Amino acid sequence: MRLPFVAGNWKMNTTVSEAEQLVVEMIERLDRTEGVEKVLCPPFVSLVPISMMLQGSSIKLGAQNMYFEAAGAYTGEISPLMLRELCEFVILGHSERRAYFNETDEMVNKKVRAALKNELKPILCIGERLAENESGKTEEVVSRQLRKALEGIETGALNIAKKLVIAYEPVWAIGTGKAASGKQAAATIHFVRDVLAQIWNDGIAQDLRVLYGGSVTSANIAEFVSYPEIDGALVGGASLKADEFVSIARQTAEIKGKKSS
Ligand code: PEP
């Protein structure tokens, strides 16, 4: 049984006081929503105050990025050692980082390994661009991104299925209002598990949570989480509205709860 999962990626939005206000607006309702793991990923500068606000709640905290070195002369970067005092999760390989900050598969691999080594749980983002989708290259891209990001990662000692979450996020669906269909997303996520089974084994592929991300809202979340392959969502824009994000978490818990009972 995989515990459903919803994460809100606030991206480069909210000042510290706006972030605190957003937490105030959702904390009680989100905390009460059971049967789904809930993670908020605010900007770095809000991690400290929000970590304090979330103490004693069931809501977890994640960062949006991380450098792979532990410390040193890397002006402006944030290390796994800094994050692990504050959060449990870290988003890695988001397509915006790949597109605007030239993150390569090799860098993503270094980051995933550094996160795991430092007891941080990566939310690893993969997904194809529009042209790749249109030319039938989705599986090729997703397979390459997965194999490279996970290269050299041992499974046994790390209990990888409990520590890693994969987010399949087709780039053309992120922030565009044009979500993939549930059927499309489920088919690719099925393929993601086939690749994970080849990299490691079928047990790990079945235990590991795989999310969909790309223009998820309270109006379309049901379409995705109704598929058994899709364990939840990585949510961008809609996670900046308390009512929306709470509804996404509630619907996920409800639909997955019904399916398992
Ligand atoms: C994201 O940032 O990971 C994302 C899926 O964004 P949006 O929900 O806004 O498309």
Coordinates of C-alpha atoms and ligand atoms in Angstrom, one line a residue:
M1 CA 0.0 0.0 0.0
R2 CA 1.4 3.4 -1.0
L3 CA 0.4 6.4 1.1
P4 CA -1.0 9.0 -1.2
F5 CA 1.0 12.2 -1.5
V6 CA 0.4 15.9 -2.3
A7 CA 3.1 18.5 -2.4
G8 CA 2.7 22.2 -3.1
N9 CA 5.5 23.9 -5.0
W10 CA 5.2 27.6 -4.3
K11 CA 8.1 28.4 -6.7
M12 CA 9.4 32.0 -6.5
N13 CA 6.2 33.3 -5.0
T14 CA 5.3 34.7 -1.5
T15 CA 7.3 37.0 0.7
V16 CA 8.0 35.6 4.2
S17 CA 4.9 37.3 5.6
E18 CA 2.7 36.1 2.7
A19 CA 4.0 32.6 3.1
E20 CA 3.1 32.7 6.8
Q21 CA -0.3 34.0 6.0
L22 CA -0.9 31.2 3.5
V23 CA 0.1 28.6 6.1
V24 CA -2.3 30.2 8.6
E25 CA -5.1 29.9 6.0
M26 CA -4.6 26.2 5.4
I27 CA -2.9 24.6 8.4
E28 CA -5.9 23.5 10.4
R29 CA -7.8 22.0 7.5
L30 CA -4.8 20.4 6.0
D31 CA -3.6 19.0 9.3
R32 CA -7.0 17.3 9.8
T33 CA -6.9 15.7 6.3
E34 CA -5.8 12.1 7.0
G35 CA -4.8 9.4 4.6
V36 CA -2.5 11.5 2.5
E37 CA 1.0 12.8 3.1
K38 CA 1.0 16.6 2.8
V39 CA 4.1 18.6 1.9
L40 CA 4.6 22.4 1.5
C41 CA 7.6 23.6 -0.5
P42 CA 7.9 27.4 0.1
P43 CA 10.9 29.5 -1.0
F44 CA 14.1 29.0 1.1
V45 CA 13.7 32.2 3.1
S46 CA 10.4 31.0 4.5
L47 CA 11.6 27.5 5.5
V48 CA 12.6 28.6 9.1
P49 CA 9.4 30.4 10.1
I50 CA 7.2 27.8 8.4
S51 CA 9.1 24.9 10.0
M52 CA 8.2 26.5 13.4
M53 CA 4.6 26.9 12.4
L54 CA 4.3 23.3 11.3
Q55 CA 5.7 21.8 14.5
G56 CA 3.3 19.4 16.0
S57 CA 1.2 19.2 12.8
S58 CA 1.0 16.4 10.3
I59 CA 2.2 18.7 7.5
K60 CA 5.7 18.3 6.2
L61 CA 8.1 20.7 4.7
G62 CA 10.2 20.5 1.6
A63 CA 12.7 22.8 -0.2
Q64 CA 12.5 23.5 -3.9
N65 CA 16.2 22.9 -4.8
M66 CA 19.6 22.2 -3.2
Y67 CA 23.2 22.1 -4.2
F68 CA 25.1 18.8 -3.9
E69 CA 28.1 19.9 -1.9
A70 CA 27.9 19.9 1.9
A71 CA 29.7 23.2 2.4
G72 CA 32.2 25.5 0.8
A73 CA 32.8 28.4 -1.5
Y74 CA 29.5 28.2 -3.5
T75 CA 28.1 31.7 -3.1
G76 CA 24.3 31.7 -3.1
E77 CA 23.8 28.0 -2.8
I78 CA 22.0 26.0 -0.1
S79 CA 23.4 22.6 1.1
P80 CA 21.8 19.4 2.2
L81 CA 23.3 20.0 5.7
M82 CA 21.4 23.3 5.9
L83 CA 18.1 21.8 4.7
R84 CA 18.1 18.6 6.8
E85 CA 17.6 20.6 10.0
L86 CA 14.5 22.2 8.5
C87 CA 12.8 19.8 6.1
E88 CA 12.2 16.2 5.2
F89 CA 11.8 16.6 1.4
V90 CA 13.5 18.4 -1.4
I91 CA 12.3 18.9 -5.0
L92 CA 15.1 18.0 -7.4
G93 CA 15.3 18.3 -11.2
H94 CA 12.3 20.5 -11.7
S95 CA 11.9 21.4 -15.3
E96 CA 12.2 25.1 -14.6
R97 CA 15.6 24.4 -13.1
R98 CA 16.6 22.3 -16.1
A99 CA 15.3 25.0 -18.5
Y100 CA 16.4 28.2 -16.9
F101 CA 19.4 27.2 -14.8
N102 CA 20.9 24.6 -17.1
E103 CA 20.6 21.7 -14.7
T104 CA 21.7 18.6 -16.4
D105 CA 20.9 15.0 -15.7
E106 CA 24.4 14.6 -14.2
M107 CA 23.7 17.5 -11.8
V108 CA 20.4 16.0 -10.9
N109 CA 22.1 12.7 -10.1
K110 CA 24.6 14.4 -7.9
K111 CA 21.8 16.2 -6.1
V112 CA 19.7 13.1 -5.6
R113 CA 22.7 11.2 -4.2
A114 CA 23.6 14.1 -1.9
A115 CA 20.0 14.4 -0.6
L116 CA 19.8 10.6 0.2
K117 CA 23.2 10.6 1.8
N118 CA 22.0 13.4 4.1
E119 CA 18.6 11.9 5.0
L120 CA 16.6 14.2 2.8
K121 CA 13.8 12.7 0.7
P122 CA 14.0 13.8 -3.0
I123 CA 10.9 14.5 -5.0
L124 CA 12.6 13.8 -8.3
C125 CA 10.9 15.6 -11.3
I126 CA 11.0 14.1 -14.8
G127 CA 9.0 14.9 -17.9
E128 CA 9.2 15.6 -21.6
R129 CA 8.9 18.9 -23.5
L130 CA 6.2 19.6 -26.0
A131 CA 8.3 18.8 -29.1
E132 CA 9.4 15.6 -27.5
N133 CA 5.9 14.6 -26.8
E134 CA 4.7 15.5 -30.3
S135 CA 7.5 13.5 -31.9
G136 CA 6.6 10.4 -29.8
K137 CA 9.7 10.6 -27.6
T138 CA 8.1 10.8 -24.2
E139 CA 9.2 7.3 -23.0
E140 CA 12.7 7.8 -24.3
V141 CA 13.1 11.1 -22.4
V142 CA 11.5 9.9 -19.2
S143 CA 13.6 6.7 -19.3
R144 CA 16.8 8.6 -19.9
Q145 CA 16.1 11.2 -17.1
L146 CA 15.3 8.4 -14.6
R147 CA 18.3 6.2 -15.4
K148 CA 20.7 9.1 -15.2
A149 CA 19.2 10.7 -12.1
L150 CA 19.3 7.3 -10.3
E151 CA 22.6 6.1 -11.5
G152 CA 24.8 4.5 -8.8
I153 CA 22.1 4.5 -6.2
E154 CA 22.0 1.4 -4.0
T155 CA 18.7 0.3 -2.9
G156 CA 19.0 -2.1 0.0
A157 CA 20.8 0.0 2.6
L158 CA 18.8 3.1 1.7
N159 CA 15.3 1.6 1.7
I160 CA 14.8 3.7 -1.4
A161 CA 11.0 3.2 -1.8
K162 CA 10.4 5.0 1.5
K163 CA 12.8 7.9 0.7
L164 CA 12.3 8.8 -2.9
V165 CA 9.2 10.2 -4.6
I166 CA 9.0 10.6 -8.4
A167 CA 6.9 13.4 -10.0
Y168 CA 6.1 12.9 -13.7
E169 CA 5.6 16.4 -14.9
P170 CA 5.2 16.9 -18.7
V171 CA 6.8 20.3 -19.3
W172 CA 4.0 21.4 -21.7
A173 CA 1.5 21.0 -18.9
I174 CA 3.4 23.0 -16.2
G175 CA 1.8 26.4 -15.5
T176 CA 0.0 26.3 -18.9
G177 CA -3.5 25.4 -17.7
K178 CA -3.3 22.5 -20.2
A179 CA -3.1 19.4 -18.0
A180 CA -2.4 16.0 -19.5
S181 CA -5.3 13.6 -19.5
G182 CA -5.5 11.2 -16.6
K183 CA -5.2 8.4 -19.1
Q184 CA -2.0 9.8 -20.7
A185 CA -0.4 10.5 -17.2
A186 CA -1.3 7.0 -16.0
A187 CA 0.2 5.4 -19.1
T188 CA 3.5 7.2 -18.7
I189 CA 3.6 6.5 -14.9
H190 CA 3.0 2.9 -15.7
F191 CA 6.0 3.1 -17.9
V192 CA 8.0 4.9 -15.2
R193 CA 7.4 1.9 -12.9
D194 CA 8.6 -0.5 -15.7
V195 CA 11.8 1.5 -15.9
L196 CA 12.2 1.5 -12.1
A197 CA 11.7 -2.2 -12.1
Q198 CA 14.6 -2.5 -14.6
I199 CA 16.8 -0.2 -12.7
W200 CA 16.1 -1.9 -9.3
N201 CA 13.4 -4.5 -9.1
D202 CA 9.6 -4.8 -9.3
G203 CA 9.1 -4.7 -5.6
I204 CA 10.7 -1.3 -5.4
A205 CA 8.8 -0.1 -8.5
Q206 CA 5.5 -1.0 -6.9
D207 CA 6.3 0.5 -3.5
L208 CA 7.6 3.8 -4.7
R209 CA 5.2 6.7 -5.0
V210 CA 4.9 8.4 -8.4
L211 CA 2.9 11.6 -8.7
Y212 CA 1.5 13.6 -11.6
G213 CA 2.3 17.3 -11.9
G214 CA 1.1 19.9 -14.5
S215 CA -1.8 22.3 -14.1
V216 CA -3.5 20.3 -11.3
T217 CA -6.4 22.0 -9.7
S218 CA -9.3 21.1 -7.4
A219 CA -11.4 20.7 -10.6
N220 CA -9.2 18.0 -12.2
I221 CA -7.3 16.2 -9.4
A222 CA -10.0 13.5 -9.2
E223 CA -9.3 12.6 -12.8
F224 CA -5.6 11.8 -11.9
V225 CA -5.9 10.1 -8.6
S226 CA -8.7 7.9 -9.8
Y227 CA -6.0 5.9 -11.6
P228 CA -4.3 3.4 -9.3
E229 CA -0.9 4.2 -10.9
I230 CA -1.0 7.9 -9.8
D231 CA -0.3 8.3 -6.1
G232 CA -1.0 12.0 -5.9
A233 CA 0.2 15.3 -7.3
L234 CA 2.9 17.9 -7.3
V235 CA 1.0 21.1 -7.5
G236 CA 2.3 24.6 -8.5
G237 CA -0.1 27.4 -9.1
A238 CA -3.1 25.9 -7.3
S239 CA -1.0 25.4 -4.1
L240 CA -0.8 29.1 -3.6
K241 CA -4.6 29.2 -2.9
A242 CA -5.4 27.7 0.5
D243 CA -8.9 26.4 -0.5
E244 CA -7.6 24.9 -3.7
F245 CA -4.7 23.0 -2.0
V246 CA -6.9 21.8 0.8
S247 CA -9.4 20.5 -1.6
I248 CA -6.7 18.7 -3.7
A249 CA -5.5 17.0 -0.5
R250 CA -9.0 16.1 0.6
Q251 CA -10.1 14.7 -2.7
T252 CA -6.9 12.7 -3.0
A253 CA -7.4 11.2 0.4
E254 CA -11.0 10.5 -0.2
I255 CA -10.6 8.9 -3.7
K256 CA -7.6 6.8 -2.7
G257 CA -9.3 5.8 0.6
K258 CA -12.4 4.5 -1.3
K259 CA -10.2 2.6 -3.7
S260 CA -8.3 0.8 -1.0
S261 CA -11.4 -0.1 1.1
Ligands
PEP1 C1 5.1 22.5 -10.7 O1 5.6 23.6 -10.4 O2 5.7 21.5 -10.4 C2 3.7 22.5 -11.4 C3 3.2 21.3 -11.7 O3 3.2 23.7 -11.6 P1 1.6 23.9 -12.0 O4 0.7 23.1 -11.1 O5 1.4 25.4 -11.8 O6 1.5 23.5 -13.5

